[in-house]
Coordinates of C-alpha atoms and ligand atoms in Angstrom, one line a residue:
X87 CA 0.0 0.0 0.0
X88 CA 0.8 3.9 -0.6
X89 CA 0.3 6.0 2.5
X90 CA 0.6 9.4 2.7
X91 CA 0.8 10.5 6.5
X92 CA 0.6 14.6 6.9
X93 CA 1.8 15.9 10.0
X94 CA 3.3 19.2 11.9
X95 CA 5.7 17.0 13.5
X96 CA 8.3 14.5 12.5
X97 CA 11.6 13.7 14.5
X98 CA 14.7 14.8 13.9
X99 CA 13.3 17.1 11.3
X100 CA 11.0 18.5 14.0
X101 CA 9.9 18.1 17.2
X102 CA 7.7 19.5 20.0
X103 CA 6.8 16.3 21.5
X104 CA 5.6 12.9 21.2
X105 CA 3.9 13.3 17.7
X106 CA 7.3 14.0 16.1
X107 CA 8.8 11.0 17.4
X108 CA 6.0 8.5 16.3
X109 CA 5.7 10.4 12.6
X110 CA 9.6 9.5 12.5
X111 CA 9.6 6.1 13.1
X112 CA 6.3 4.6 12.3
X113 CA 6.8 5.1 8.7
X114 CA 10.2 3.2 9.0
X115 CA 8.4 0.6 10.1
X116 CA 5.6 0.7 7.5
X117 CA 8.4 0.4 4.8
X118 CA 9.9 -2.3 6.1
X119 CA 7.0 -4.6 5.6
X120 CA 6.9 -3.8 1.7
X121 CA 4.2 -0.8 1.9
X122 CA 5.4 2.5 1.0
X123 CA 5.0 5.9 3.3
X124 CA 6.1 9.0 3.1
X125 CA 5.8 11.7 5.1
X126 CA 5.1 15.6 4.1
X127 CA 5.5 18.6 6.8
X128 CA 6.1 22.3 6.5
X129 CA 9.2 23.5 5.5
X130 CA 10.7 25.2 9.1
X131 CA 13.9 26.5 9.6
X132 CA 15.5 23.6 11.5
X133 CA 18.8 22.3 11.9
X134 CA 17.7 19.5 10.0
X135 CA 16.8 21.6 6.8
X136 CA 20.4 22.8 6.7
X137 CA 22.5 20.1 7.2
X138 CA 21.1 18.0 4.2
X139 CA 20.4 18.2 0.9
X140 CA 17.0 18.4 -0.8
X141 CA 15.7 18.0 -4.2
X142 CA 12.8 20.4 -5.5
X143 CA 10.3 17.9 -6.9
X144 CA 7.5 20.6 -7.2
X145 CA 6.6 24.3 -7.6
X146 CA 2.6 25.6 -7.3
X147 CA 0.6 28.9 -7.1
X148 CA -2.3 28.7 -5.3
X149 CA -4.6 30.7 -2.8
X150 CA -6.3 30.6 0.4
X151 CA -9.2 33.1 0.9
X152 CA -7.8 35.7 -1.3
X153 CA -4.3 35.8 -0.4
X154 CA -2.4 34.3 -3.9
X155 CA 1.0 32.9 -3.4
X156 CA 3.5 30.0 -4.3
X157 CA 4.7 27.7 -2.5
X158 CA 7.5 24.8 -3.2
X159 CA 7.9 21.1 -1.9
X160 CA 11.1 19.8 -1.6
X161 CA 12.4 15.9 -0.5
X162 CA 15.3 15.0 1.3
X163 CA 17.9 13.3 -1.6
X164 CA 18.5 10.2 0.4
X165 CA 16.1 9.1 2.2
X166 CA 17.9 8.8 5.3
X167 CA 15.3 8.2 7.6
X168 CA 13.7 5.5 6.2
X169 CA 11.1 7.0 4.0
X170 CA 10.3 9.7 1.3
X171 CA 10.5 12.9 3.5
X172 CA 8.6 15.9 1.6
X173 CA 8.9 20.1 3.1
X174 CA 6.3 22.1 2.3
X175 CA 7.7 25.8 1.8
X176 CA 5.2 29.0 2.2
X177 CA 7.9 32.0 2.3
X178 CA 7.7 33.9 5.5
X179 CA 4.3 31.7 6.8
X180 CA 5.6 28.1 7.7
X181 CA 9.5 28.9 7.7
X182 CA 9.6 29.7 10.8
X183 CA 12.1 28.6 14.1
X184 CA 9.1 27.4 15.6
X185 CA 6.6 24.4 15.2
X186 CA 3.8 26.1 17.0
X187 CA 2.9 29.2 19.1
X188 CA 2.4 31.8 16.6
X189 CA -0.8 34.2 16.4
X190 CA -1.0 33.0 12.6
X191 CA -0.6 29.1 13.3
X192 CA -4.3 28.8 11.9
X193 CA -3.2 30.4 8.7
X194 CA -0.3 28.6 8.3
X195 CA -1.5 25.1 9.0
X196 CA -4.3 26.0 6.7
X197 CA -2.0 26.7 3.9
X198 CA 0.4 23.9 4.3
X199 CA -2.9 21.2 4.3
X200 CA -4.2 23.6 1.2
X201 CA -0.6 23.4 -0.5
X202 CA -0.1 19.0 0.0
X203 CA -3.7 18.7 -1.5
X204 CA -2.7 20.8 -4.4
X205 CA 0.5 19.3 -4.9
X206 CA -1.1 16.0 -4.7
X207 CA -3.6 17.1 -7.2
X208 CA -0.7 17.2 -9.5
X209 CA 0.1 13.6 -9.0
X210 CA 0.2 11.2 -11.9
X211 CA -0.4 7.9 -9.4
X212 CA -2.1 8.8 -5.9
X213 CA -1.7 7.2 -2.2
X214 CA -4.1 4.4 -1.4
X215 CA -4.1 6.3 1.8
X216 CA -3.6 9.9 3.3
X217 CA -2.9 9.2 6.5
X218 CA -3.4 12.7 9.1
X219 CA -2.4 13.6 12.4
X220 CA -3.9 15.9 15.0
X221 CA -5.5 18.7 14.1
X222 CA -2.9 20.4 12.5
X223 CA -3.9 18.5 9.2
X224 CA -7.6 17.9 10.3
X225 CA -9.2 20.0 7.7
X226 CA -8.1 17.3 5.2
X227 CA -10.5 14.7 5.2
X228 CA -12.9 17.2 4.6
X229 CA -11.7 19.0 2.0
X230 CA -10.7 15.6 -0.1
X231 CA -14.4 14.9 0.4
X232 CA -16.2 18.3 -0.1
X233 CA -13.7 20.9 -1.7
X234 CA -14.6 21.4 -5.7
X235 CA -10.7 21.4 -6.6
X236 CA -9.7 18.2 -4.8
X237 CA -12.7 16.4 -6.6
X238 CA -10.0 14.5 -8.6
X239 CA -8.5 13.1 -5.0
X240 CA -12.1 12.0 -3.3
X241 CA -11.2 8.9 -3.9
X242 CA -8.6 8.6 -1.1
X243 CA -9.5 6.7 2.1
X244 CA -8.4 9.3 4.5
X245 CA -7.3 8.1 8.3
X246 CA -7.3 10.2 11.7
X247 CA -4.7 9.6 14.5
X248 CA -5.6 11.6 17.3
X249 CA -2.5 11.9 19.6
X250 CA -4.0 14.5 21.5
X251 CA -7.7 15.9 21.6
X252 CA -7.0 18.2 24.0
X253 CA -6.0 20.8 21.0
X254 CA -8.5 20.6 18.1
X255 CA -7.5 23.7 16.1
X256 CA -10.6 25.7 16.7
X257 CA -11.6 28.7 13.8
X258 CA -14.5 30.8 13.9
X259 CA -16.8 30.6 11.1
X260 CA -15.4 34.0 9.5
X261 CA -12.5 32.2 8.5
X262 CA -14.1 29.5 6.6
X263 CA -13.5 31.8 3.8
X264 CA -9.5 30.2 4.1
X265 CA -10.8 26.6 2.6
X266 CA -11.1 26.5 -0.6
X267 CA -14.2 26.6 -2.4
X268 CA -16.6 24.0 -0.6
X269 CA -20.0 22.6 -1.0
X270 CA -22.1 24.5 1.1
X271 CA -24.8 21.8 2.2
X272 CA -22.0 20.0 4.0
X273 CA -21.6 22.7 6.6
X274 CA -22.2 20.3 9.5
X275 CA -19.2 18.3 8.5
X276 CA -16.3 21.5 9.8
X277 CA -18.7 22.9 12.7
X278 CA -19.0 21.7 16.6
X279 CA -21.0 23.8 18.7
X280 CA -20.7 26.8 16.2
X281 CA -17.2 26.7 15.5
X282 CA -15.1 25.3 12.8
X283 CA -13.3 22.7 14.6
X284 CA -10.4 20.8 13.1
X285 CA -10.3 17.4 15.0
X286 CA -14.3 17.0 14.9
X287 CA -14.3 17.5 11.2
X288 CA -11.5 15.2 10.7
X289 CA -13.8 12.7 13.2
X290 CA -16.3 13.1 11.3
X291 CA -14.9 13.2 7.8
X292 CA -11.9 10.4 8.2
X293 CA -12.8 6.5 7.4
X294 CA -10.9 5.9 10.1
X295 CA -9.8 7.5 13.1
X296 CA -7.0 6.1 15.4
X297 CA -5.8 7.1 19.1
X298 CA -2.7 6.2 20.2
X299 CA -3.7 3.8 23.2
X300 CA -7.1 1.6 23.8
X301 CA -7.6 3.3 27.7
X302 CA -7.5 6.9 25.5
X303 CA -10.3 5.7 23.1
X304 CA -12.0 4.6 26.2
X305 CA -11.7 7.7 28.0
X306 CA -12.0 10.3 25.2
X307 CA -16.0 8.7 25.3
X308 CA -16.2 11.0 29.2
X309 CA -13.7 13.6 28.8
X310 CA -12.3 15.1 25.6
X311 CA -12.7 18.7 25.7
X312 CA -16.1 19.0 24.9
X313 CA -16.4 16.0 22.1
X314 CA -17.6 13.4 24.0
X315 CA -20.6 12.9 22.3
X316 CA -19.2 12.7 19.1
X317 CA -16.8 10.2 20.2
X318 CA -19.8 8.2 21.6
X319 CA -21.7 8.6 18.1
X320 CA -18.1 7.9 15.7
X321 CA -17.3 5.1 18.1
X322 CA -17.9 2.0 15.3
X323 CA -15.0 3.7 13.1
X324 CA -12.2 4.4 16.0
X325 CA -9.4 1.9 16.9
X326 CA -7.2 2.2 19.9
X327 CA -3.7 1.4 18.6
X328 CA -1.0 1.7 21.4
X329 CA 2.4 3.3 20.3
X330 CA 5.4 1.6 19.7
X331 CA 9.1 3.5 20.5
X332 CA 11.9 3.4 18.1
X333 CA 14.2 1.0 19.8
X334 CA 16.8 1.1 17.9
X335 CA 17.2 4.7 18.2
X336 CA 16.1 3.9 21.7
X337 CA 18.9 2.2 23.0
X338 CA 21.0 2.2 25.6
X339 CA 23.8 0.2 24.5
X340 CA 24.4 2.5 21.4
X341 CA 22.4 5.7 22.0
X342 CA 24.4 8.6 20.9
X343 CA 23.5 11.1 23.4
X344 CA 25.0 8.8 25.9
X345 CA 28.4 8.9 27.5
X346 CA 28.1 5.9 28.8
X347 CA 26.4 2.6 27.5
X348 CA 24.7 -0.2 28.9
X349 CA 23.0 -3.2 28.4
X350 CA 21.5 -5.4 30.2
X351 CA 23.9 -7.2 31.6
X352 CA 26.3 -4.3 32.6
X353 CA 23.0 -2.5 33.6
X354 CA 23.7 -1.2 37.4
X355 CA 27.1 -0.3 36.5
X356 CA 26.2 1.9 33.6
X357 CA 22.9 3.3 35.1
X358 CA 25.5 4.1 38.0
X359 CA 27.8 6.1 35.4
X360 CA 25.3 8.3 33.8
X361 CA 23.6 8.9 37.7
X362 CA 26.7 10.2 38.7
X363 CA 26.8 12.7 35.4
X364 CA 24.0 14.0 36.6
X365 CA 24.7 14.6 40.2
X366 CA 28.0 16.2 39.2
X367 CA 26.1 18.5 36.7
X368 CA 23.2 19.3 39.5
X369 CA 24.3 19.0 42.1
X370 CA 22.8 15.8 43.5
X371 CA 23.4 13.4 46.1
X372 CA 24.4 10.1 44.0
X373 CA 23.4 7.8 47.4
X374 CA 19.9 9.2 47.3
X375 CA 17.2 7.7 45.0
X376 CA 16.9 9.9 41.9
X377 CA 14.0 10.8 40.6
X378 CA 13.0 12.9 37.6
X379 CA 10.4 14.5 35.3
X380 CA 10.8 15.3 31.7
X381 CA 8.0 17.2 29.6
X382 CA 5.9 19.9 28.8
X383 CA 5.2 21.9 32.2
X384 CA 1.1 22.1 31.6
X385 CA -2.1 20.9 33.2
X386 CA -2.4 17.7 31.4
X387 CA 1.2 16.3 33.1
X388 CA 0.4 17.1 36.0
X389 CA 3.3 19.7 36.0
X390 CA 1.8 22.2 38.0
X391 CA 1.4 19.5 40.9
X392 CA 5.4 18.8 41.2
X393 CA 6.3 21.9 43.2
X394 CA 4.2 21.0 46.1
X395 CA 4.9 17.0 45.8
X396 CA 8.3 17.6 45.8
X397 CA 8.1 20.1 49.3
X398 CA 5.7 18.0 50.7
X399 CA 7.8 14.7 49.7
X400 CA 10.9 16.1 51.5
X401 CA 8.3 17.4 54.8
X402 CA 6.5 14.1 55.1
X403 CA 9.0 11.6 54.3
X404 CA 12.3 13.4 54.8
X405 CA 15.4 14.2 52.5
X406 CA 15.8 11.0 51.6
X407 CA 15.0 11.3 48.2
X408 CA 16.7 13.5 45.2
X409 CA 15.0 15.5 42.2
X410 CA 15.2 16.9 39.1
X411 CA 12.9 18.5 36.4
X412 CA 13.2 18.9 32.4
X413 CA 11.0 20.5 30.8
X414 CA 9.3 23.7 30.4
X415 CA 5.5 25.6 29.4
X416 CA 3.4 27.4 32.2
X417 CA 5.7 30.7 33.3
X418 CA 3.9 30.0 36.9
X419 CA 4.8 26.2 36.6
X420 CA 8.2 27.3 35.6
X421 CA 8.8 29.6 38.0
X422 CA 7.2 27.7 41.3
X423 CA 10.4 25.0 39.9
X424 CA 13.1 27.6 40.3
X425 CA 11.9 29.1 43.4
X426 CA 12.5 25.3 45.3
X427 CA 15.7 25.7 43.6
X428 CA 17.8 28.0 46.7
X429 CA 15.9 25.6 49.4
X430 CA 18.0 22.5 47.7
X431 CA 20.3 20.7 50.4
X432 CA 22.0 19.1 46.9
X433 CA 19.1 17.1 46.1
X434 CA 16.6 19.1 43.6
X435 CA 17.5 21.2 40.6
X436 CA 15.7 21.9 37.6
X437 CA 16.4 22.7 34.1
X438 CA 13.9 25.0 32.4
X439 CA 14.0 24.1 28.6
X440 CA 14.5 21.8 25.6
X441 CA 17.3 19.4 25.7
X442 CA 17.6 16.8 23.7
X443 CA 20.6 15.2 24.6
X444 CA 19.8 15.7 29.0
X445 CA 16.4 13.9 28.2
X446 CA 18.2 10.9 26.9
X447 CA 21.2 11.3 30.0
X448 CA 18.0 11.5 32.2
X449 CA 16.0 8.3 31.1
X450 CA 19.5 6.5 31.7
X451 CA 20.7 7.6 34.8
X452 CA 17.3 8.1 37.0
X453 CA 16.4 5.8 39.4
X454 CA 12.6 6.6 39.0
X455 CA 10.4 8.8 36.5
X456 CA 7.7 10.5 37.3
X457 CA 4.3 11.0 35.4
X458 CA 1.7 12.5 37.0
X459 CA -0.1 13.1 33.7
X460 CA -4.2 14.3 34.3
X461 CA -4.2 13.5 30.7
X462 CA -1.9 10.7 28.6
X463 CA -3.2 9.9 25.5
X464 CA 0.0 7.3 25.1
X465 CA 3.2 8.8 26.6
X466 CA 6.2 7.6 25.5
X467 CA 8.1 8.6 28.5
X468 CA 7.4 6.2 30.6
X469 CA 8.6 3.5 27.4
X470 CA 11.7 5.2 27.3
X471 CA 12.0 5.3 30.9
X472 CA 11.7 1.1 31.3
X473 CA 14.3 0.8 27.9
X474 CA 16.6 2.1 30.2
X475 CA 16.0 0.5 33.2
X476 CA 14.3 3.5 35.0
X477 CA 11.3 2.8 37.1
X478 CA 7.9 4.8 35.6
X479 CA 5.9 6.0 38.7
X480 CA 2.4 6.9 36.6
X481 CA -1.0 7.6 36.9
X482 CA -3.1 5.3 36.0
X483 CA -4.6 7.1 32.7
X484 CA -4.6 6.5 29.0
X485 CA -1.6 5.1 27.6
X486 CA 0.0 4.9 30.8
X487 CA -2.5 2.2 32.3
X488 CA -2.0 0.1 29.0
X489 CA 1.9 0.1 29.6
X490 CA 2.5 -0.5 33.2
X491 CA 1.7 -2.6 35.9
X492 CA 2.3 -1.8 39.4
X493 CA 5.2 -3.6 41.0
X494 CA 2.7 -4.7 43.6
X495 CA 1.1 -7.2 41.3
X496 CA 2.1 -10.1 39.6
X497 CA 5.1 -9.4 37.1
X498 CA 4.8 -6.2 37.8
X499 CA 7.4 -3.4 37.4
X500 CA 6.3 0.3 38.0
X501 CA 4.4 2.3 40.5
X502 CA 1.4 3.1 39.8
X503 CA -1.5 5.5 41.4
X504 CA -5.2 6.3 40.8
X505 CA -5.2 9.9 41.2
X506 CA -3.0 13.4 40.0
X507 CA -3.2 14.2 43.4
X508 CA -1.0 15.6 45.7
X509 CA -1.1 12.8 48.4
X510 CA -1.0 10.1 45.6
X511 CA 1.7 11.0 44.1
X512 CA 4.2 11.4 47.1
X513 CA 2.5 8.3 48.8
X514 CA 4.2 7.4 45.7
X515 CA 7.5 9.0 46.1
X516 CA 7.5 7.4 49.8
X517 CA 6.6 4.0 47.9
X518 CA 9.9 4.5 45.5
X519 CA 12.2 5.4 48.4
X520 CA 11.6 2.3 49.2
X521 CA 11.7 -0.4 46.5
X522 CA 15.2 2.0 46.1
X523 CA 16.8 0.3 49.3
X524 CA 15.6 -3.0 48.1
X525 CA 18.5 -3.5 45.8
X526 CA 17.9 -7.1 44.8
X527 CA 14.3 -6.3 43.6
X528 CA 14.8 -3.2 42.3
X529 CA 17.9 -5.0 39.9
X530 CA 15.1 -7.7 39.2
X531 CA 12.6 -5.1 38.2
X532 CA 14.9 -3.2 36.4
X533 CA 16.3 -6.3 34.5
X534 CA 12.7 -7.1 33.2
X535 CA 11.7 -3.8 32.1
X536 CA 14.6 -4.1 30.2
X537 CA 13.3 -7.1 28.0
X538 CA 9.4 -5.7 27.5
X539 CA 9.0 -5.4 23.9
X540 CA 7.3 -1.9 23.0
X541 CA 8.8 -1.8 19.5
X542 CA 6.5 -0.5 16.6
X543 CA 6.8 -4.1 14.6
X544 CA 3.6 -5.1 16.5
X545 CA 2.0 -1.8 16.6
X546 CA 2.7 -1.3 13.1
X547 CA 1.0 -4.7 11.9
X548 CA -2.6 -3.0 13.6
X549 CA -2.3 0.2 11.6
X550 CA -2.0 -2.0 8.4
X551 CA -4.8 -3.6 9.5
X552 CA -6.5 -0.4 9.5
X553 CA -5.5 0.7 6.2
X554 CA -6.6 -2.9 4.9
X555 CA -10.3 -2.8 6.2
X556 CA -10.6 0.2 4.1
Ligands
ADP878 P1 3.8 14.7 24.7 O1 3.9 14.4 23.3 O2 2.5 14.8 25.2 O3 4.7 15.9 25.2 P2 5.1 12.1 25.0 O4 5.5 11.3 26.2 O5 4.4 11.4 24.0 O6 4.4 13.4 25.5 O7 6.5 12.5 24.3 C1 7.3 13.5 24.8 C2 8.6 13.5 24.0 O8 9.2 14.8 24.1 C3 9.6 12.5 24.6 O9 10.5 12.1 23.5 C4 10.3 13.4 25.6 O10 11.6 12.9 25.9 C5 10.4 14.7 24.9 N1 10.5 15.9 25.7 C6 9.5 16.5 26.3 N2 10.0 17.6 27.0 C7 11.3 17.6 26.8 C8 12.4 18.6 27.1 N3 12.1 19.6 27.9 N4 13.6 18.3 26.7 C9 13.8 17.2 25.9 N5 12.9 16.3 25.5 C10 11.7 16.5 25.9
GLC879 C1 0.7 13.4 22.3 C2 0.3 12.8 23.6 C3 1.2 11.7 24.1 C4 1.5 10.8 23.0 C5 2.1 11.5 21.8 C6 2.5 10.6 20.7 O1 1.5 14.4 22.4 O2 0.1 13.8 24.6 O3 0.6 11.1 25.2 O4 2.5 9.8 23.5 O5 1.1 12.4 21.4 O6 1.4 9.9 20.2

């Protein structure tokens, strides 16, 4: 099969979060069961985009509303990532530093979906499938469908991952004059309670729509940001399809952000050698149990909730325990983080930002991760996290209910807790202290997580199940 998957995301081109690591891997993985996907984002000024070389395999002059411009695609020469990568180019709209954030992100998403339908319309063979992901590239199944100049491409199965409903890419109705010339009866098909919304069209529009874990599916029936009851009346087309991880890029023994690797075998020695990197570099106490966070600061982790675990960790249960943050988003989240910073007694520090390279430090050398997530669609922390022998300490929600099992139960290997509460989560904290002094099960535990299989050669096989039904 031929499947086109359209996204804002796609790792190491670009990322912001977990949707750019599953767009560059899955793919990879497609490919390597004989289909063929690519993958087509906008063009933005990334590292990426200037440390290889592209070839320019199409030029187009189109419009949106009644702004007329060009735009250019452009594909990577060697496909080094595994798959036909295709930029999208809008001069001075999508090449930007930035993936998202801007006051114009409406426009520009608009255009770059408006730009891949045109350029597909100048294709000689199309995709079986066009493949979309978030709302970002929501407006797509609808406008294959019920746009007059992608008539020639309505015959496309379209498919919907949703990797996070909490964003749909709401538009008042003034700017419905940005999609191209529609049929008017199918109004109903863009609007949800009186508002063009992205993600409901692309419910409603897409033969099939996908969420990255079976709990999410479950859960986005009660609680998704006011679509609940179109989830309820879609529900015969959606599939739960957990996430894999990228394991060979995954991987301890030869990851190349690490200074040290490991396997294992060698596994407490080289967790030990990248724990001690990070207690040199923050100031740490190496003896204590470390534990860490790494991800957006917002609501839906549960960010806002660390500042007061943490205090209440170290009042309640003592300084027995060390941590440290990654991550940024919420100026009050990030701010409640630095101010713990001068009551440290070398066992907390955080580092406000994006690093690439101390995420992948962290997942080796922490003792314990921490996800408090109110909302987890899949996570693909906590993944990481057990690939490298760290224990996950989650909520159980979403993704993260599908992945771990509390070591309190049989075969089990994280900590897990009901609530994104304030007493949960350090009962938790005092439940990791714990297991930390327990070396013999803590090696078991870690041992095991070691060997769980989350690669994408199963997950991959449901998706092409997917694409097969249609
Ligand atoms: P989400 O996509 O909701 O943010 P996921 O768990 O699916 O959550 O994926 C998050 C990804 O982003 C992981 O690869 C994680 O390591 C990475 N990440 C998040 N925040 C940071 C940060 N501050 N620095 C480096 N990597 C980060
Ligand atoms: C979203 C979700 C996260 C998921 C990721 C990749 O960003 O918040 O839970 O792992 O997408 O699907």
């Amino acid at each position: 099969m031929d499947i086109l998957h359209v996204s804002a995301e796609c790792y190491p081109v670009a990322k912001a979060g977990g949707l750019g690591d599953v767009v560059g891997a899955l793919p990879k993985y497609m490919n390597a069961l004989g289909h063929t996907a690519r993958v087509v984002m906008p063009m933005y000024r990334t590292k990426f985009l200037y440390t290889n070389d592209w070839d320019v395999v199409h030029k187009g002059n189109t419009n949106m509303g009644n702004w007329w411009f060009e735009f250019t695609v452009i594909k990577e020469k060697t496909d080094k990532l595994g798959f036909e990568l295709y930029l999208v180019d809008v001069n001075g709209l999508l090449d930007r530093e930035k993936v998202y954030g801007y006051d114009d992100d409406t426009e520009r998403f608009t255009a770059f979906q408006i730009c891949v339908l045109d350029w597909l319309n100048s294709w000689s063979q199309h995709p079986d499938i066009i493949h979309v992901h978030d709302h970002q590239s929501g407006l797509i199944p609808f406008m294959v469908k019920h746009c007059l100049r992608y008539r020639g491409l309505a015959h496309i199965k379209t498919v919907l991952t949703i990797h996070n409903a909490q964003y749909q890419g709401w538009m008042p109705w003034a700017r419905s004059i940005l999609i191209p010339q529609w049929d008017m009866w199918k109004w109903g098909m863009l609007d949800w309670n009186n508002t063009i919304n992205p993600l409901a069209s692309a419910i409603k529009c897409a033969d099939k729509v996908t969420t990255v874990s079976p709990s999410y599916l479950d859960e986005l029936k009660y609680m998704s940001n006011g679509l609940e009851a179109l989830f309820e009346y879609e529900k015969g087309k959606c599939v739960g399809i957990l996430n894999g991880i990228d394991d060979k890029h995954w991987d301890p023994q030869v990851d190349e952000y690490l200074e040290h690797h490991y396997s294992v075998s060698d596994l407490e020695a080289g967790k030990a050698k990248n724990k001690m990197l990070l207690c040199d570099q923050f100031n740490l106490d190496f003896d204590k149990p470390l534990i860490g966070f790494i991800g957006r600061l917002v609501g839906e982790k549960g960010a806002d909730l660390l500042p007061q675990v943490i205090s209440d960790s170290f009042y309640f249960i003592g300084r027995r325990m060390n941590f440290l943050v990654l991550g940024s988003g919420f100026p009050e989240v990030e701010a409640g983080l630095a101010a713990l910073k001068p009551l440290s007694q070398y066992d907390y520090n955080v580092f406000v930002g994006y690093n690439e390279g101390l995420s992948h430090t962290m997942y080796a050398g922490l003792d314990f991760l921490l996800m408090p997530s109110r909302v987890e669609p899949c996570g693909l922390n906590q993944m990481y996290s057990m690939r490298y022998g760290t224990v996950p300490m989650v909520r159980r929600t979403g993704g993260l209910k599908d992945t771990v099992v509390d070591f309190g139960e049989v075969n089990g290997y994280g900590i897990c807790y009901d609530q994104a509460s304030i007493p949960d989560i350090t009962h938790a904290v005092w439940r990791a202290a714990g297991l930390y002094h327990d070396k013999e099960k803590m090696n078991l535990i870690r041992k095991h997580m070691m060997t769980l299989d989350f690669s994408w050669e199963t997950s991959v096989r449901h998706y092409i199940d997917v694409y097969e039904s249609l």
